[in-house]
Each structure stands twice: as C-alpha cells, then as structure tokens.
C-alpha cells in the first residue's frame, strides 16, 4: 500500500510538472519577417550612350565639310 501511494504521487507530480513546463498562458511573440531591399546599381549606359551619339554626330559633321 505504501509503494502504491508513492507511485501514484510520483505519477501525479510528473503529470503536473509536465503541464507546467509545456508553455503557459502568455501570448506567442511573432516577429515580422526581415525584408532586405537592395538598391538598384547605377547604370553607366545613362551617360555613355549620349556621349557616343554626340561623338558620332560630331564626326559626321566634320566629315561633311568637304
């Protein structure tokens, strides 16, 4: 009888302790996902194309002076 009471008390203590460690009543904290936005790299074509076009027009204008 004495061993039975001890085993029952141990089983109840284990059940209660397991429930106490399972979490609790606090709300879960959910962090928003981190979004990394990379800036667009600058394009060198923005100024290269007009310079080449001006050079071509200048060369064309100089060649027609004959």
mmCIF file of N, CA and C in Angstrom:
data_model
loop_
_atom_site.group_PDB
_atom_site.id
_atom_site.type_symbol
_atom_site.label_atom_id
_atom_site.label_comp_id
_atom_site.label_asym_id
_atom_site.label_seq_id
_atom_site.Cartn_x
_atom_site.Cartn_y
_atom_site.Cartn_z
ATOM 1 N N UNK A 1 0.816 -1.184 0.000
ATOM 2 C CA UNK A 1 0.000 0.000 0.000
ATOM 3 C C UNK A 1 0.864 1.254 0.000
ATOM 4 N N UNK A 2 1.946 1.192 0.749
ATOM 5 C CA UNK A 2 2.833 2.340 0.855
ATOM 6 C C UNK A 2 3.502 2.624 -0.491
ATOM 7 N N UNK A 3 3.922 1.586 -1.205
ATOM 8 C CA UNK A 3 4.552 1.745 -2.519
ATOM 9 C C UNK A 3 3.545 2.266 -3.539
ATOM 10 N N UNK A 4 2.326 1.855 -3.461
ATOM 11 C CA UNK A 4 1.285 2.300 -4.378
ATOM 12 C C UNK A 4 1.030 3.794 -4.225
ATOM 13 N N UNK A 5 0.955 4.265 -2.993
ATOM 14 C CA UNK A 5 0.744 5.696 -2.761
ATOM 15 C C UNK A 5 1.924 6.508 -3.289
ATOM 16 N N UNK A 6 3.120 5.982 -3.116
ATOM 17 C CA UNK A 6 4.314 6.679 -3.600
ATOM 18 C C UNK A 6 4.313 6.744 -5.127
ATOM 19 N N UNK A 7 3.950 5.636 -5.776
ATOM 20 C CA UNK A 7 3.909 5.619 -7.238
ATOM 21 C C UNK A 7 2.816 6.541 -7.773
ATOM 22 N N UNK A 8 1.661 6.559 -7.112
ATOM 23 C CA UNK A 8 0.579 7.450 -7.543
ATOM 24 C C UNK A 8 0.996 8.906 -7.365
ATOM 25 N N UNK A 9 1.637 9.219 -6.245
ATOM 26 C CA UNK A 9 2.100 10.590 -6.003
ATOM 27 C C UNK A 9 3.157 10.990 -7.036
ATOM 28 N N UNK A 10 4.045 10.072 -7.389
ATOM 29 C CA UNK A 10 5.071 10.359 -8.391
ATOM 30 C C UNK A 10 4.441 10.572 -9.766
ATOM 31 N N UNK A 11 3.437 9.775 -10.105
ATOM 32 C CA UNK A 11 2.761 9.918 -11.395
ATOM 33 C C UNK A 11 2.027 11.248 -11.478
ATOM 34 N N UNK A 12 1.359 11.635 -10.398
ATOM 35 C CA UNK A 12 0.649 12.919 -10.381
ATOM 36 C C UNK A 12 1.636 14.076 -10.463
ATOM 37 N N UNK A 13 2.740 13.989 -9.724
ATOM 38 C CA UNK A 13 3.752 15.052 -9.752
ATOM 39 C C UNK A 13 4.363 15.183 -11.143
ATOM 40 N N UNK A 14 4.589 14.057 -11.806
ATOM 41 C CA UNK A 14 5.144 14.087 -13.162
ATOM 42 C C UNK A 14 4.159 14.723 -14.138
ATOM 43 N N UNK A 15 2.896 14.396 -14.019
ATOM 44 C CA UNK A 15 1.869 14.961 -14.893
ATOM 45 C C UNK A 15 1.745 16.462 -14.700
ATOM 46 N N UNK A 16 1.710 16.899 -13.457
ATOM 47 C CA UNK A 16 1.576 18.327 -13.167
ATOM 48 C C UNK A 16 2.826 19.083 -13.606
ATOM 49 N N UNK A 17 3.997 18.518 -13.362
ATOM 50 C CA UNK A 17 5.244 19.184 -13.744
ATOM 51 C C UNK A 17 5.370 19.259 -15.262
ATOM 52 N N UNK A 18 4.937 18.223 -15.967
ATOM 53 C CA UNK A 18 4.985 18.239 -17.427
ATOM 54 C C UNK A 18 4.083 19.302 -18.006
ATOM 55 N N UNK A 19 2.912 19.481 -17.422
ATOM 56 C CA UNK A 19 1.989 20.515 -17.892
ATOM 57 C C UNK A 19 2.521 21.906 -17.589
ATOM 58 N N UNK A 20 3.191 22.055 -16.462
ATOM 59 C CA UNK A 20 3.730 23.364 -16.092
ATOM 60 C C UNK A 20 4.861 23.769 -17.022
ATOM 61 N N UNK A 21 5.613 22.823 -17.529
ATOM 62 C CA UNK A 21 6.740 23.130 -18.405
ATOM 63 C C UNK A 21 6.317 23.276 -19.867
ATOM 64 N N UNK A 22 5.065 23.005 -20.190
ATOM 65 C CA UNK A 22 4.623 22.970 -21.579
ATOM 66 C C UNK A 22 4.472 24.339 -22.220
ATOM 67 N N UNK A 23 4.518 25.392 -21.482
ATOM 68 C CA UNK A 23 4.394 26.695 -22.117
ATOM 69 C C UNK A 23 3.819 27.720 -21.184
ATOM 70 N N UNK A 24 2.549 27.783 -21.116
ATOM 71 C CA UNK A 24 1.908 28.749 -20.239
ATOM 72 C C UNK A 24 0.783 29.453 -20.973
ATOM 73 N N UNK A 25 0.298 30.536 -20.375
ATOM 74 C CA UNK A 25 -0.821 31.266 -20.940
ATOM 75 C C UNK A 25 -0.396 32.530 -21.672
ATOM 76 N N UNK A 26 0.884 32.803 -21.749
ATOM 77 C CA UNK A 26 1.358 34.022 -22.406
ATOM 78 C C UNK A 26 1.156 33.906 -23.912
ATOM 79 N N UNK A 27 0.899 35.048 -24.547
ATOM 80 C CA UNK A 27 0.726 35.070 -25.996
ATOM 81 C C UNK A 27 2.071 34.822 -26.676
ATOM 82 N N UNK A 28 2.019 34.149 -27.787
ATOM 83 C CA UNK A 28 3.230 33.879 -28.545
ATOM 84 C C UNK A 28 3.675 35.157 -29.248
ATOM 85 N N UNK A 29 4.960 35.449 -29.147
ATOM 86 C CA UNK A 29 5.503 36.651 -29.790
ATOM 87 C C UNK A 29 5.933 36.265 -31.200
ATOM 88 N N UNK A 30 5.288 36.864 -32.181
ATOM 89 C CA UNK A 30 5.600 36.581 -33.580
ATOM 90 C C UNK A 30 6.310 37.798 -34.147
ATOM 91 N N UNK A 31 7.550 37.610 -34.559
ATOM 92 C CA UNK A 31 8.319 38.707 -35.136
ATOM 93 C C UNK A 31 8.057 38.773 -36.636
ATOM 94 N N UNK A 32 7.939 39.972 -37.181
ATOM 95 C CA UNK A 32 7.708 40.083 -38.629
ATOM 96 C C UNK A 32 8.960 39.654 -39.390
ATOM 97 N N UNK A 33 8.781 39.128 -40.590
ATOM 98 C CA UNK A 33 9.950 38.712 -41.374
ATOM 99 C C UNK A 33 10.784 39.919 -41.789
ATOM 100 N N UNK A 34 12.082 39.720 -41.846
ATOM 101 C CA UNK A 34 13.001 40.790 -42.235
ATOM 102 C C UNK A 34 13.137 40.775 -43.753
ATOM 103 N N UNK A 35 12.876 41.913 -44.375
ATOM 104 C CA UNK A 35 12.956 42.023 -45.830
ATOM 105 C C UNK A 35 14.127 42.931 -46.169
ATOM 106 N N UNK A 36 15.072 42.409 -46.912
ATOM 107 C CA UNK A 36 16.232 43.186 -47.336
ATOM 108 C C UNK A 36 15.973 43.689 -48.753
ATOM 109 N N UNK A 37 15.974 45.011 -48.922
ATOM 110 C CA UNK A 37 15.758 45.604 -50.238
ATOM 111 C C UNK A 37 17.092 46.153 -50.721
ATOM 112 N N UNK A 38 17.563 45.605 -51.824
ATOM 113 C CA UNK A 38 18.830 46.059 -52.382
ATOM 114 C C UNK A 38 18.562 47.212 -53.342
ATOM 115 N N UNK A 39 19.389 48.228 -53.240
ATOM 116 C CA UNK A 39 19.244 49.364 -54.142
ATOM 117 C C UNK A 39 19.737 48.979 -55.531
ATOM 118 N N UNK A 40 19.085 49.519 -56.532
ATOM 119 C CA UNK A 40 19.493 49.236 -57.904
ATOM 120 C C UNK A 40 20.835 49.908 -58.170
ATOM 121 N N UNK A 41 21.726 49.167 -58.768
ATOM 122 C CA UNK A 41 23.032 49.738 -59.059
ATOM 123 C C UNK A 41 22.913 50.714 -60.225
ATOM 124 N N UNK A 42 23.712 51.739 -60.174
ATOM 125 C CA UNK A 42 23.670 52.755 -61.229
ATOM 126 C C UNK A 42 24.184 52.205 -62.550
ATOM 127 N N UNK A 43 23.581 52.622 -63.613
ATOM 128 C CA UNK A 43 23.969 52.146 -64.925
ATOM 129 C C UNK A 43 24.850 53.186 -65.596
ATOM 130 N N UNK A 44 25.962 52.742 -66.132
ATOM 131 C CA UNK A 44 26.846 53.674 -66.830
ATOM 132 C C UNK A 44 26.319 53.987 -68.229
ATOM 133 N N UNK A 45 25.354 53.214 -68.716
ATOM 134 C CA UNK A 45 24.798 53.464 -70.043
ATOM 135 C C UNK A 45 23.992 54.755 -70.072
ATOM 136 N N UNK A 46 23.615 55.272 -68.922
ATOM 137 C CA UNK A 46 22.847 56.506 -68.869
ATOM 138 C C UNK A 46 23.607 57.705 -69.400
ATOM 139 N N UNK A 47 24.916 57.697 -69.323
ATOM 140 C CA UNK A 47 25.696 58.818 -69.849
ATOM 141 C C UNK A 47 26.610 58.394 -70.993
ATOM 142 N N UNK A 48 26.871 57.097 -71.157
ATOM 143 C CA UNK A 48 27.759 56.632 -72.229
ATOM 144 C C UNK A 48 27.070 56.758 -73.586
ATOM 145 N N UNK A 49 25.818 56.382 -73.673
ATOM 146 C CA UNK A 49 25.105 56.412 -74.953
ATOM 147 C C UNK A 49 24.990 57.833 -75.500
ATOM 148 N N UNK A 50 24.590 58.835 -74.704
ATOM 149 C CA UNK A 50 24.543 60.193 -75.265
ATOM 150 C C UNK A 50 25.915 60.721 -75.684
ATOM 151 N N UNK A 51 26.957 60.384 -74.941
ATOM 152 C CA UNK A 51 28.304 60.844 -75.309
ATOM 153 C C UNK A 51 28.737 60.214 -76.629
ATOM 154 N N UNK A 52 28.474 58.937 -76.811
ATOM 155 C CA UNK A 52 28.830 58.265 -78.065
ATOM 156 C C UNK A 52 28.011 58.847 -79.215
ATOM 157 N N UNK A 53 26.735 59.140 -78.957
ATOM 158 C CA UNK A 53 25.895 59.726 -80.004
ATOM 159 C C UNK A 53 26.412 61.106 -80.399
ATOM 160 N N UNK A 54 26.807 61.926 -79.423
ATOM 161 C CA UNK A 54 27.366 63.248 -79.735
ATOM 162 C C UNK A 54 28.682 63.133 -80.491
ATOM 163 N N UNK A 55 29.514 62.173 -80.099
ATOM 164 C CA UNK A 55 30.778 61.978 -80.805
ATOM 165 C C UNK A 55 30.526 61.538 -82.251
ATOM 166 N N UNK A 56 29.540 60.683 -82.462
ATOM 167 C CA UNK A 56 29.217 60.234 -83.816
ATOM 168 C C UNK A 56 28.677 61.390 -84.651
ATOM 169 N N UNK A 57 27.832 62.235 -84.060
ATOM 170 C CA UNK A 57 27.313 63.392 -84.789
ATOM 171 C C UNK A 57 28.424 64.388 -85.107
ATOM 172 N N UNK A 58 29.344 64.579 -84.160
ATOM 173 C CA UNK A 58 30.464 65.490 -84.406
ATOM 174 C C UNK A 58 31.357 64.951 -85.518
ATOM 175 N N UNK A 59 31.617 63.652 -85.511
ATOM 176 C CA UNK A 59 32.437 63.053 -86.564
ATOM 177 C C UNK A 59 31.736 63.150 -87.912
ATOM 178 N N UNK A 60 30.441 62.968 -87.919
ATOM 179 C CA UNK A 60 29.674 63.079 -89.156
ATOM 180 C C UNK A 60 29.691 64.514 -89.673
ATOM 181 N N UNK A 61 29.563 65.473 -88.758
ATOM 182 C CA UNK A 61 29.575 66.882 -89.163
ATOM 183 C C UNK A 61 30.947 67.285 -89.691
ATOM 184 N N UNK A 62 32.010 66.799 -89.104
ATOM 185 C CA UNK A 62 33.360 67.145 -89.556
ATOM 186 C C UNK A 62 33.696 66.490 -90.889
ATOM 187 N N UNK A 63 33.150 65.320 -91.146
ATOM 188 C CA UNK A 63 33.471 64.630 -92.394
ATOM 189 C C UNK A 63 32.712 65.215 -93.583
ATOM 190 N N UNK A 64 31.627 65.952 -93.380
ATOM 191 C CA UNK A 64 30.849 66.512 -94.474
ATOM 192 C C UNK A 64 31.260 67.935 -94.823
ATOM 193 N N UNK A 65 32.328 68.444 -94.277
ATOM 194 C CA UNK A 65 32.753 69.812 -94.562
ATOM 195 C C UNK A 65 33.442 69.941 -95.916
ATOM 196 N N UNK A 66 33.660 68.897 -96.600
ATOM 197 C CA UNK A 66 34.368 68.938 -97.883
ATOM 198 C C UNK A 66 33.720 69.836 -98.826
#
